[in-house]
PDB file of C-alpha atoms in Angstrom:
ATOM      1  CA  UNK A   1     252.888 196.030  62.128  1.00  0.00           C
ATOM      2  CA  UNK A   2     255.811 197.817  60.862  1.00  0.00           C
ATOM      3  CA  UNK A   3     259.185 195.837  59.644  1.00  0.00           C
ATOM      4  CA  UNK A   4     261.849 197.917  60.912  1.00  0.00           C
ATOM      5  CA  UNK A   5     265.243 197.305  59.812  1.00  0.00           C
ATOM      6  CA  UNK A   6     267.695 196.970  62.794  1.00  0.00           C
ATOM      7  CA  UNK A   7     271.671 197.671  62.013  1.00  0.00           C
ATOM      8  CA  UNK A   8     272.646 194.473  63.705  1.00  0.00           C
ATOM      9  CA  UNK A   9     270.212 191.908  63.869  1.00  0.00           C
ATOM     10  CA  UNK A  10     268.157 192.464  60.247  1.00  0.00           C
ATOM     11  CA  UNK A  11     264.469 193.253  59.655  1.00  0.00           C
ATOM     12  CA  UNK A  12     262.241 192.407  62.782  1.00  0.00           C
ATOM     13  CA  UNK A  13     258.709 193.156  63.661  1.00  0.00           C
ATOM     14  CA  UNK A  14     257.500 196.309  65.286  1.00  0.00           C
ATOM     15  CA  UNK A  15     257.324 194.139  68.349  1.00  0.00           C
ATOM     16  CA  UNK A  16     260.702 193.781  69.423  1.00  0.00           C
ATOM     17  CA  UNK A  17     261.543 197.540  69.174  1.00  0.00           C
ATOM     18  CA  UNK A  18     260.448 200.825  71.760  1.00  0.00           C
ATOM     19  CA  UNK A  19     260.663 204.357  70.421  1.00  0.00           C
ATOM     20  CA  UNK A  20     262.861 207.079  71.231  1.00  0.00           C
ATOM     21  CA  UNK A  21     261.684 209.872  69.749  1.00  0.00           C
ATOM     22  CA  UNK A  22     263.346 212.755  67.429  1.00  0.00           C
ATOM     23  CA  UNK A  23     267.037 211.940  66.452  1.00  0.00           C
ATOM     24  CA  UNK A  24     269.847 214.861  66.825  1.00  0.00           C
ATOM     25  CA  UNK A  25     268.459 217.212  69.725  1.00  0.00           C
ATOM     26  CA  UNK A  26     271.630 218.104  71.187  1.00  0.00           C
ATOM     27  CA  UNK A  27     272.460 219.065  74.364  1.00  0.00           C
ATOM     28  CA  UNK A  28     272.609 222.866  75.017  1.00  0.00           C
ATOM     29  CA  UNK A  29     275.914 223.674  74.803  1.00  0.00           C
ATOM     30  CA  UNK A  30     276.478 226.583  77.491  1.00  0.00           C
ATOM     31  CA  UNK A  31     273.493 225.134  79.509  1.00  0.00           C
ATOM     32  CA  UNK A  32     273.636 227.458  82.645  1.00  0.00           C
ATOM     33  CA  UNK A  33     272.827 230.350  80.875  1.00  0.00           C
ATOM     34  CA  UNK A  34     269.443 228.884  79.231  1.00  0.00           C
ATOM     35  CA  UNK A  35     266.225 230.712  79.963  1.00  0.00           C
ATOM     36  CA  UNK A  36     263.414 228.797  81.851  1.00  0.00           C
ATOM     37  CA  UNK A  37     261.369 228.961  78.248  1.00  0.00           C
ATOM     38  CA  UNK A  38     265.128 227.989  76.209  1.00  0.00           C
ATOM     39  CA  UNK A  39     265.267 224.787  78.643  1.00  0.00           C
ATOM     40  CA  UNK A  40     261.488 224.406  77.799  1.00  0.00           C
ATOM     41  CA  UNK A  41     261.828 224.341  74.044  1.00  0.00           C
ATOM     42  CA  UNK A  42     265.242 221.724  74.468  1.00  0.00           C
ATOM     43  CA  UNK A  43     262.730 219.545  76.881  1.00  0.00           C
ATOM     44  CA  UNK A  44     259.615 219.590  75.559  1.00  0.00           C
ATOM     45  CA  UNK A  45     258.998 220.865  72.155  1.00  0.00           C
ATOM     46  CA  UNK A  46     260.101 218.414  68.999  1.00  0.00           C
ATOM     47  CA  UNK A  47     259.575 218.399  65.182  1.00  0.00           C
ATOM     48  CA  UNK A  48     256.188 216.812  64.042  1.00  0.00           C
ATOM     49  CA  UNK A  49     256.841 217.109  60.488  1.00  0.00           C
ATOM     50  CA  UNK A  50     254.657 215.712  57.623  1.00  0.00           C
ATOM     51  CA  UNK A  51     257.271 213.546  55.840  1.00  0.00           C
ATOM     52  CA  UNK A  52     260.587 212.034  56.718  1.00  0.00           C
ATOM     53  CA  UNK A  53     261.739 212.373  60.287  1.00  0.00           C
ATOM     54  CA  UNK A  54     264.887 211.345  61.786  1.00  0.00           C
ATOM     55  CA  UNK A  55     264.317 209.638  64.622  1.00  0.00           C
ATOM     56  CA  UNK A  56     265.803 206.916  67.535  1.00  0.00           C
ATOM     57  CA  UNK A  57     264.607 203.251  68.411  1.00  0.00           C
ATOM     58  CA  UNK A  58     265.887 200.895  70.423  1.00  0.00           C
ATOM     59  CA  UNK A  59     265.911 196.529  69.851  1.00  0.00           C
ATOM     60  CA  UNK A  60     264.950 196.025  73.658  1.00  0.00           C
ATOM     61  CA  UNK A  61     264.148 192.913  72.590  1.00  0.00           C
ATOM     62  CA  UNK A  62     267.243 192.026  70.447  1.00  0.00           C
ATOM     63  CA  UNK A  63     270.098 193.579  70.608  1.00  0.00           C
ATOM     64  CA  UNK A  64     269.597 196.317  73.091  1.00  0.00           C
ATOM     65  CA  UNK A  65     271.415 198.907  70.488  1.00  0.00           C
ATOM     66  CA  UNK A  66     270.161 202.429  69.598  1.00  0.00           C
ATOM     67  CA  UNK A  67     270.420 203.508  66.555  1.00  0.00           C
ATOM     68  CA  UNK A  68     269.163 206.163  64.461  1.00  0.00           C
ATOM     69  CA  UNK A  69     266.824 206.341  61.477  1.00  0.00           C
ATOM     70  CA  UNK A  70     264.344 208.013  59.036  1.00  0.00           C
ATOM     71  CA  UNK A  71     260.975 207.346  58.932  1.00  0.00           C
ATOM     72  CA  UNK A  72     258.010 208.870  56.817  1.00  0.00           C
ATOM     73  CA  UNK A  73     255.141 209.998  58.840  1.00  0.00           C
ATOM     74  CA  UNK A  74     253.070 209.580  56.552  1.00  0.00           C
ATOM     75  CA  UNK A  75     253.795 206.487  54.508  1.00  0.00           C
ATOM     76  CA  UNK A  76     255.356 204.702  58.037  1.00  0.00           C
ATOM     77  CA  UNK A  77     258.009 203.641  55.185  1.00  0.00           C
ATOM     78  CA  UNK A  78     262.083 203.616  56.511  1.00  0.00           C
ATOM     79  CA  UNK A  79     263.983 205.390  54.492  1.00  0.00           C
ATOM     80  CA  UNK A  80     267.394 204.638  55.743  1.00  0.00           C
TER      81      UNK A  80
ATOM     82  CA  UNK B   1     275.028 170.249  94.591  1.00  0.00           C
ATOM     83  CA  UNK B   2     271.132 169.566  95.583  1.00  0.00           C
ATOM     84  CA  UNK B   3     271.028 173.699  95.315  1.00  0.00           C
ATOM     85  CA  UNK B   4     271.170 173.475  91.443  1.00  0.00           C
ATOM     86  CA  UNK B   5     267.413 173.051  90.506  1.00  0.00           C
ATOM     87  CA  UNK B   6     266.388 172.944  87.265  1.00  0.00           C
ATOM     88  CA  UNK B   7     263.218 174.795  86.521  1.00  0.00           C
ATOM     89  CA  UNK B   8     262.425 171.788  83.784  1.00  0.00           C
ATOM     90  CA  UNK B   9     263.585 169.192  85.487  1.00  0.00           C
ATOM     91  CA  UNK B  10     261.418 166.045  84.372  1.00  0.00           C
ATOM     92  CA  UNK B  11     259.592 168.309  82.388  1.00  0.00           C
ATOM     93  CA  UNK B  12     257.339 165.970  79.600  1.00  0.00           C
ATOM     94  CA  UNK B  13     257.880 166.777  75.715  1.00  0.00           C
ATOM     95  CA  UNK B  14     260.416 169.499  75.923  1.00  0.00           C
ATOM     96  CA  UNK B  15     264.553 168.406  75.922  1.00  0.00           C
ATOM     97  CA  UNK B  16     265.884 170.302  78.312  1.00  0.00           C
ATOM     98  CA  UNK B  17     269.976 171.106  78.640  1.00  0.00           C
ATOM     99  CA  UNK B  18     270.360 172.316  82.153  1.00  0.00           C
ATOM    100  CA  UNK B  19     273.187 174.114  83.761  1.00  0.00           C
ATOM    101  CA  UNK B  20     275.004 175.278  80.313  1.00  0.00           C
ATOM    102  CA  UNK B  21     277.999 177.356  81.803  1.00  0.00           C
ATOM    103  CA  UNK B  22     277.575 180.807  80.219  1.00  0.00           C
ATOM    104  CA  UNK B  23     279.829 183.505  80.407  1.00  0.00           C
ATOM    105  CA  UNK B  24     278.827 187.544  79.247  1.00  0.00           C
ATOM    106  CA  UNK B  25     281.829 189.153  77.578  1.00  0.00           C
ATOM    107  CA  UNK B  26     281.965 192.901  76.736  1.00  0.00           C
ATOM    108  CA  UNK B  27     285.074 194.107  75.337  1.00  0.00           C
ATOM    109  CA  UNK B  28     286.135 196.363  72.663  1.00  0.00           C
ATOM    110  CA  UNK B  29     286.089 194.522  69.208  1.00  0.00           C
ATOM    111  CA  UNK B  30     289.350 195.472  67.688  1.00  0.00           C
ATOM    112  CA  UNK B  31     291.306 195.596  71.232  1.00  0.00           C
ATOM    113  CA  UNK B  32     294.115 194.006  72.340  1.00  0.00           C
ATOM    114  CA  UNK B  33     291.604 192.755  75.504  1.00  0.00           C
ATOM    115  CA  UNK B  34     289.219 191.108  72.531  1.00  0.00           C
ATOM    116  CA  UNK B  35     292.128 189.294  71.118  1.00  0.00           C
ATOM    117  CA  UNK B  36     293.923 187.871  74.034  1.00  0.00           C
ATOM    118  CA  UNK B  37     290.245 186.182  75.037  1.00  0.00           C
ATOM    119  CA  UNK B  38     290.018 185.146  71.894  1.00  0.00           C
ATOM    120  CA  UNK B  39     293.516 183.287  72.136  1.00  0.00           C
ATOM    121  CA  UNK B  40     292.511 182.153  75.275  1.00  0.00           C
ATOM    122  CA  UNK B  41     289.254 180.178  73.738  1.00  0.00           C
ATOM    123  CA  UNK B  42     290.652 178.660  71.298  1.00  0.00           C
ATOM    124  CA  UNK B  43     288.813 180.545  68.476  1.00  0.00           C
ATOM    125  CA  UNK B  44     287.844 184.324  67.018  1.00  0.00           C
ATOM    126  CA  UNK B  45     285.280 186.077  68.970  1.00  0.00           C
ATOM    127  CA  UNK B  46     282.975 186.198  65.293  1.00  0.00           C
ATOM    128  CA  UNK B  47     282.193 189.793  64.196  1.00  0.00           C
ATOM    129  CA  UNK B  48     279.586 188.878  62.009  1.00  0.00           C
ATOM    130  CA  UNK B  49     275.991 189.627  63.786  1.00  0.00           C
ATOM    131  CA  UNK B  50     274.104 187.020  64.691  1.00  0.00           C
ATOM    132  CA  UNK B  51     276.758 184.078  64.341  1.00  0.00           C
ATOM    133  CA  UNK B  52     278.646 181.473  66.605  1.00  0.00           C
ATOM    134  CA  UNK B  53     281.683 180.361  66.606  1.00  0.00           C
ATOM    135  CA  UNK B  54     282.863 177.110  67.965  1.00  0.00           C
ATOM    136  CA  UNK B  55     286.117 176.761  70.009  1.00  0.00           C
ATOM    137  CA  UNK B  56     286.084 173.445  71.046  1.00  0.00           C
ATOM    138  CA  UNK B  57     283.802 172.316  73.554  1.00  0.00           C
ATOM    139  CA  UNK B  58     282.701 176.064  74.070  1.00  0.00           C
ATOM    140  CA  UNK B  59     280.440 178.009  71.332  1.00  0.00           C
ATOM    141  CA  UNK B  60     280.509 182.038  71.139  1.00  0.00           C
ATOM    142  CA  UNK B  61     277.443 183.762  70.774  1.00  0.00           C
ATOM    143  CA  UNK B  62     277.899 187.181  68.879  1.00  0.00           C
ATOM    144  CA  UNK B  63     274.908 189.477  70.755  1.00  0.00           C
ATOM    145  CA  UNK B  64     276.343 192.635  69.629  1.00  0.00           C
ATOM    146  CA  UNK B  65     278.917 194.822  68.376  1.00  0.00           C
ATOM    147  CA  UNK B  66     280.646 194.300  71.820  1.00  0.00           C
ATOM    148  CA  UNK B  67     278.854 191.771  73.494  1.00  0.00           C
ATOM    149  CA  UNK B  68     279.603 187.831  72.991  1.00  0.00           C
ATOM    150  CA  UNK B  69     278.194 184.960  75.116  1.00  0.00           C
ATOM    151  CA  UNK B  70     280.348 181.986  75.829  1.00  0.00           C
ATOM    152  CA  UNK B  71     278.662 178.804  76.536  1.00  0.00           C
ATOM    153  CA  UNK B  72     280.266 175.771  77.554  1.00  0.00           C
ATOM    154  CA  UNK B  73     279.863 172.741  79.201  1.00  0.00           C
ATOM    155  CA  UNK B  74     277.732 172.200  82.492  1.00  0.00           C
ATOM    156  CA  UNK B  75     280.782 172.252  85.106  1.00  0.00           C
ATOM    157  CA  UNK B  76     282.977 174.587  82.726  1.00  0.00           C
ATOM    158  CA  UNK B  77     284.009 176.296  86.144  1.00  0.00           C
ATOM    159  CA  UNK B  78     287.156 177.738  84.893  1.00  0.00           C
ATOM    160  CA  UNK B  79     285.632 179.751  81.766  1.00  0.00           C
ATOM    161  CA  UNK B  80     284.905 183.472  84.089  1.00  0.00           C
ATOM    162  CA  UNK B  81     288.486 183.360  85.107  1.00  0.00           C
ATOM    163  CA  UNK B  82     290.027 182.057  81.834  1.00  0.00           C
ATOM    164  CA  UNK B  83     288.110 185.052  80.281  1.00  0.00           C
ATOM    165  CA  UNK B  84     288.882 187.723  83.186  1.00  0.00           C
ATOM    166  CA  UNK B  85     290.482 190.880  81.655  1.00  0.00           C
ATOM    167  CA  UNK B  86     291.045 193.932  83.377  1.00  0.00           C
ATOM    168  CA  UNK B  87     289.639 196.274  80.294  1.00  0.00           C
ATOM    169  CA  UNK B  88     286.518 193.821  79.535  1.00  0.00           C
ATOM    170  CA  UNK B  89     283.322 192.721  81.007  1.00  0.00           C
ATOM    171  CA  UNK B  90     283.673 189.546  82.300  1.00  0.00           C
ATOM    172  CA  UNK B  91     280.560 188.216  84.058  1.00  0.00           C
ATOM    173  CA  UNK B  92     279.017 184.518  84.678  1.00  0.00           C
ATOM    174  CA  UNK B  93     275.717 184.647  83.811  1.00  0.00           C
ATOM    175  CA  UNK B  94     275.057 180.704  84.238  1.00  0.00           C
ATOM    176  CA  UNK B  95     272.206 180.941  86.487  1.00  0.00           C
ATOM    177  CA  UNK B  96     270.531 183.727  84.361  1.00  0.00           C
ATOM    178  CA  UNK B  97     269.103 181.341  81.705  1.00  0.00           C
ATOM    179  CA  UNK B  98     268.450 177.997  80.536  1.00  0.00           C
ATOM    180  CA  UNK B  99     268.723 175.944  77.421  1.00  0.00           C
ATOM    181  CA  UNK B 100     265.590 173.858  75.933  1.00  0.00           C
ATOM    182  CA  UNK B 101     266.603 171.956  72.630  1.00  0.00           C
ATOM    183  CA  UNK B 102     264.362 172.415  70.096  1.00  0.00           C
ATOM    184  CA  UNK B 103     264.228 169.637  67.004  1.00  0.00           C
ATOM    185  CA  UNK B 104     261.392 171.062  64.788  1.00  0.00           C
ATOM    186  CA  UNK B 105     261.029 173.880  62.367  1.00  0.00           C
ATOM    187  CA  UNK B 106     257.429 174.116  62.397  1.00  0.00           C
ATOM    188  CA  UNK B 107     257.274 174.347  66.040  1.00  0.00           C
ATOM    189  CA  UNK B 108     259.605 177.117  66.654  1.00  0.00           C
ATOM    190  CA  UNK B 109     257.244 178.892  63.524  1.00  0.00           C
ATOM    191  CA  UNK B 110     254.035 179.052  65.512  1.00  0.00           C
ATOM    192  CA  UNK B 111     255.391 181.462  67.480  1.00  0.00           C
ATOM    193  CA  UNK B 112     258.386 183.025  65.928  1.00  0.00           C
ATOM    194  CA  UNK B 113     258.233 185.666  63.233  1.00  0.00           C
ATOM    195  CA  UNK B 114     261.797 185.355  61.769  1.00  0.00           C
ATOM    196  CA  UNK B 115     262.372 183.481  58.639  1.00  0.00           C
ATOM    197  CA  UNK B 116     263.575 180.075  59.793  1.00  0.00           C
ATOM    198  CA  UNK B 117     264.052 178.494  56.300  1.00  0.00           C
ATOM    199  CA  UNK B 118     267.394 176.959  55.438  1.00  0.00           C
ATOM    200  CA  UNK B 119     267.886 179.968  53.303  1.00  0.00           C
ATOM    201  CA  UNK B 120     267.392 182.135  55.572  1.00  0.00           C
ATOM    202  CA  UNK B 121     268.482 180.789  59.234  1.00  0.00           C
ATOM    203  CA  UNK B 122     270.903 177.785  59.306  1.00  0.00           C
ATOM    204  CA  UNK B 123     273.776 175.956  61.933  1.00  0.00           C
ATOM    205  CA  UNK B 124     275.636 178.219  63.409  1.00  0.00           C
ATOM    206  CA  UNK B 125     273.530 181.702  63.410  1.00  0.00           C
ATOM    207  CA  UNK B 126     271.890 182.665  66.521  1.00  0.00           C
ATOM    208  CA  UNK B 127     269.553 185.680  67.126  1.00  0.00           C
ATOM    209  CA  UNK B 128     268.187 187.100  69.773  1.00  0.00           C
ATOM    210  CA  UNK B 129     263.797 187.561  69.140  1.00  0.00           C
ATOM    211  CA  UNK B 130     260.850 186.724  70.817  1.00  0.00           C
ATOM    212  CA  UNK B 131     258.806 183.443  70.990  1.00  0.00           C
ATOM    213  CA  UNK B 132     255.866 183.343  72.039  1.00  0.00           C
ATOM    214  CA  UNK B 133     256.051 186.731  73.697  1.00  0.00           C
ATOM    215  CA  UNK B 134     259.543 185.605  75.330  1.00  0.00           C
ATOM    216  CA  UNK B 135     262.630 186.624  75.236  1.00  0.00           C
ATOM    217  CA  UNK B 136     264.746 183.743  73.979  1.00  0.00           C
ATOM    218  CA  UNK B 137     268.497 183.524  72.242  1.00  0.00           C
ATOM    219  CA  UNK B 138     267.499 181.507  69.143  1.00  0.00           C
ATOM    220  CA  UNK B 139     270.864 179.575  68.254  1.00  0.00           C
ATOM    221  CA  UNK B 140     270.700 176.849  65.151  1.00  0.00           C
ATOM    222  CA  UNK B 141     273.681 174.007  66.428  1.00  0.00           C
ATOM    223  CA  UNK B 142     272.621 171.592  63.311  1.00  0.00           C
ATOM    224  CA  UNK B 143     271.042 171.698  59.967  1.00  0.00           C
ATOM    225  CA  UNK B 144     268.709 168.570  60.760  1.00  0.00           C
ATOM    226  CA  UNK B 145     267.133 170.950  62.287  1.00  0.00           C
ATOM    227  CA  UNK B 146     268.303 171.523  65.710  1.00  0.00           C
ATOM    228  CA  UNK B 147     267.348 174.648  67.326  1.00  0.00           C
ATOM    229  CA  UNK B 148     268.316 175.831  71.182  1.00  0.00           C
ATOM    230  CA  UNK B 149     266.408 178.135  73.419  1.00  0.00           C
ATOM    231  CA  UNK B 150     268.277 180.209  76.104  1.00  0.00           C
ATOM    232  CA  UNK B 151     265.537 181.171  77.869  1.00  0.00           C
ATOM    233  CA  UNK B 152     264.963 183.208  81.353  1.00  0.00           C
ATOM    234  CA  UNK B 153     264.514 180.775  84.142  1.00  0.00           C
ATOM    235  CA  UNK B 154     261.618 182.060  85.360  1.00  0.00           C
ATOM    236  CA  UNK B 155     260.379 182.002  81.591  1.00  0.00           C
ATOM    237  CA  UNK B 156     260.736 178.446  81.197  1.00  0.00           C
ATOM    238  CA  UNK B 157     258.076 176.736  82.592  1.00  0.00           C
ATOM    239  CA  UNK B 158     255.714 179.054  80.496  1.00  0.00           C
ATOM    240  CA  UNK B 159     257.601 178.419  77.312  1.00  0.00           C
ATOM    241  CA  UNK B 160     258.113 174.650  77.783  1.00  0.00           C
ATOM    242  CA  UNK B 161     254.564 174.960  78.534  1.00  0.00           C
ATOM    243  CA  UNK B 162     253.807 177.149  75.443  1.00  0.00           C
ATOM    244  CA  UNK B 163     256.202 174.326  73.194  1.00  0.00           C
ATOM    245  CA  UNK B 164     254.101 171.813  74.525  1.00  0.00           C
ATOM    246  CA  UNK B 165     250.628 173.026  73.633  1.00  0.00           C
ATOM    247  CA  UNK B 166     252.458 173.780  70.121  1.00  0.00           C
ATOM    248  CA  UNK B 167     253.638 170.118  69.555  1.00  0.00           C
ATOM    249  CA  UNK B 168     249.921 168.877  69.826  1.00  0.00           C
ATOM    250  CA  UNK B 169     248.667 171.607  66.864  1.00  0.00           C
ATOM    251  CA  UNK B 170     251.492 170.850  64.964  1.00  0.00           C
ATOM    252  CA  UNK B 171     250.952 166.884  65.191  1.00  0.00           C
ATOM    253  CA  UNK B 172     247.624 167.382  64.463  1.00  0.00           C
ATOM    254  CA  UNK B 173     247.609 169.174  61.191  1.00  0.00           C
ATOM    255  CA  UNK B 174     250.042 166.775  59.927  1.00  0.00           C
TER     256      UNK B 174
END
């Protein structure tokens, strides 16, 4: 069970919390003229790093907030 | 009103507080909106997370960075349209949950996972968590302890039931 470290509401169990996946994919900016394989890559494909990753969760069962942060893959230990 | 049922109505073990008015306010912190229902209540919409402020008869719940639930009184009709703002979210969300007072420490820690110690969690904090695999607003109203769950009202039953299981392992280890 991870303790993950909400900006509002404090340290809560993994429990409370759903994942969101990688942190910072932006939106294309000019997104009409995207290739099939460009709109792929912005859908589909994400880091899987060994190490820290940025990444999004939700407290769907606090606080309802988003909020970013970094996360080890390795160690599961939050960084920020 | 023989509409209003309470889903613990002469429910054994578990003190219920039925038909708390409760009001859901969204509103920008720091505007003008957040300060004139704030004059209106009597008291500062808190902006530290996970507190309460009372104003009077009414308490403010601070949910998040914009969202604040005012609970007053059962009959506290007036409190949506004392509230109403044009650039806020003003909605009465009285029916949504209910409110089962809670006098023991120990209890609520069979099935909650935050740190309930006077240290830790004390009168006037409230969080939002779950117990026993519900989703309850945990609010602390007195340091004897006394604890209130706003619970779903479809929840209820199970976590009255749930409370009242818990009371007879807690009796029995002493």
């Amino acid at each position: 069970m991870l303790l993950i470290s909400c900006p509002w509401c404090g340290e809560r169990e993994e429990t409370e919390f759903h994942y969101g996946g990688q942190a910072f994919v932006a939106y294309p900016a000019d997104p009409e003229s995207l290739s099939d394989e460009e709109w792929a890559q912005y859908v589909f494909f994400r880091d899987n790093p060994k190490g820290a990753f940025a990444e999004r969760w939700v407290h769907s069962a606090g606080c309802r907030r988003w909020f970013n942060t970094v996360r080890d893959t390795v160690t599961n230990e939050f960084q920020s | 009103m023989s509409l209003r049922r309470s889903p613990l109505a002469g429910y054994p073990g578990i003190t219920e507080i039925p038909f708390l008015t409760m009001v859901n306010v969204r509103v920008r912190p720091t505007g003008d909106a957040a300060a004139r229902i704030s004059e209106r209540l009597g008291g500062p919409l808190p902006v530290v997370p996970n507190s309460v402020v009372d104003a009077g008869s009414r308490h403010i719940l601070m949910l998040g960075p914009d969202e604040w639930l005012v609970v007053g009184p059962d009959g506290d009709t007036g409190l949506p349209d004392l509230l109403r703002e044009p650039s806020a979210s003003v909605v009465d969300v009285s029916a949504n949950r209910t409110t089962i007072e809670v006098r023991s420490r120990d209890l609520l820690e069979h099935g909650c996972t935050l740190d309930l110690h006077p240290r830790a969690f004390h009168a006037g904090r409230c969080a939002q968590t779950m117990i026993a695999r519900t989703q309850v607003i945990l609010w602390q109203t007195s340091d004897e302890p006394v604890y209130r769950l706003l619970v779903r009202g479809s929840f209820a039953t199970y976590l009255a039931d749930w409370l009242s299981d818990a009371t007879g392992s807690t009796s029995s280890t002493g």
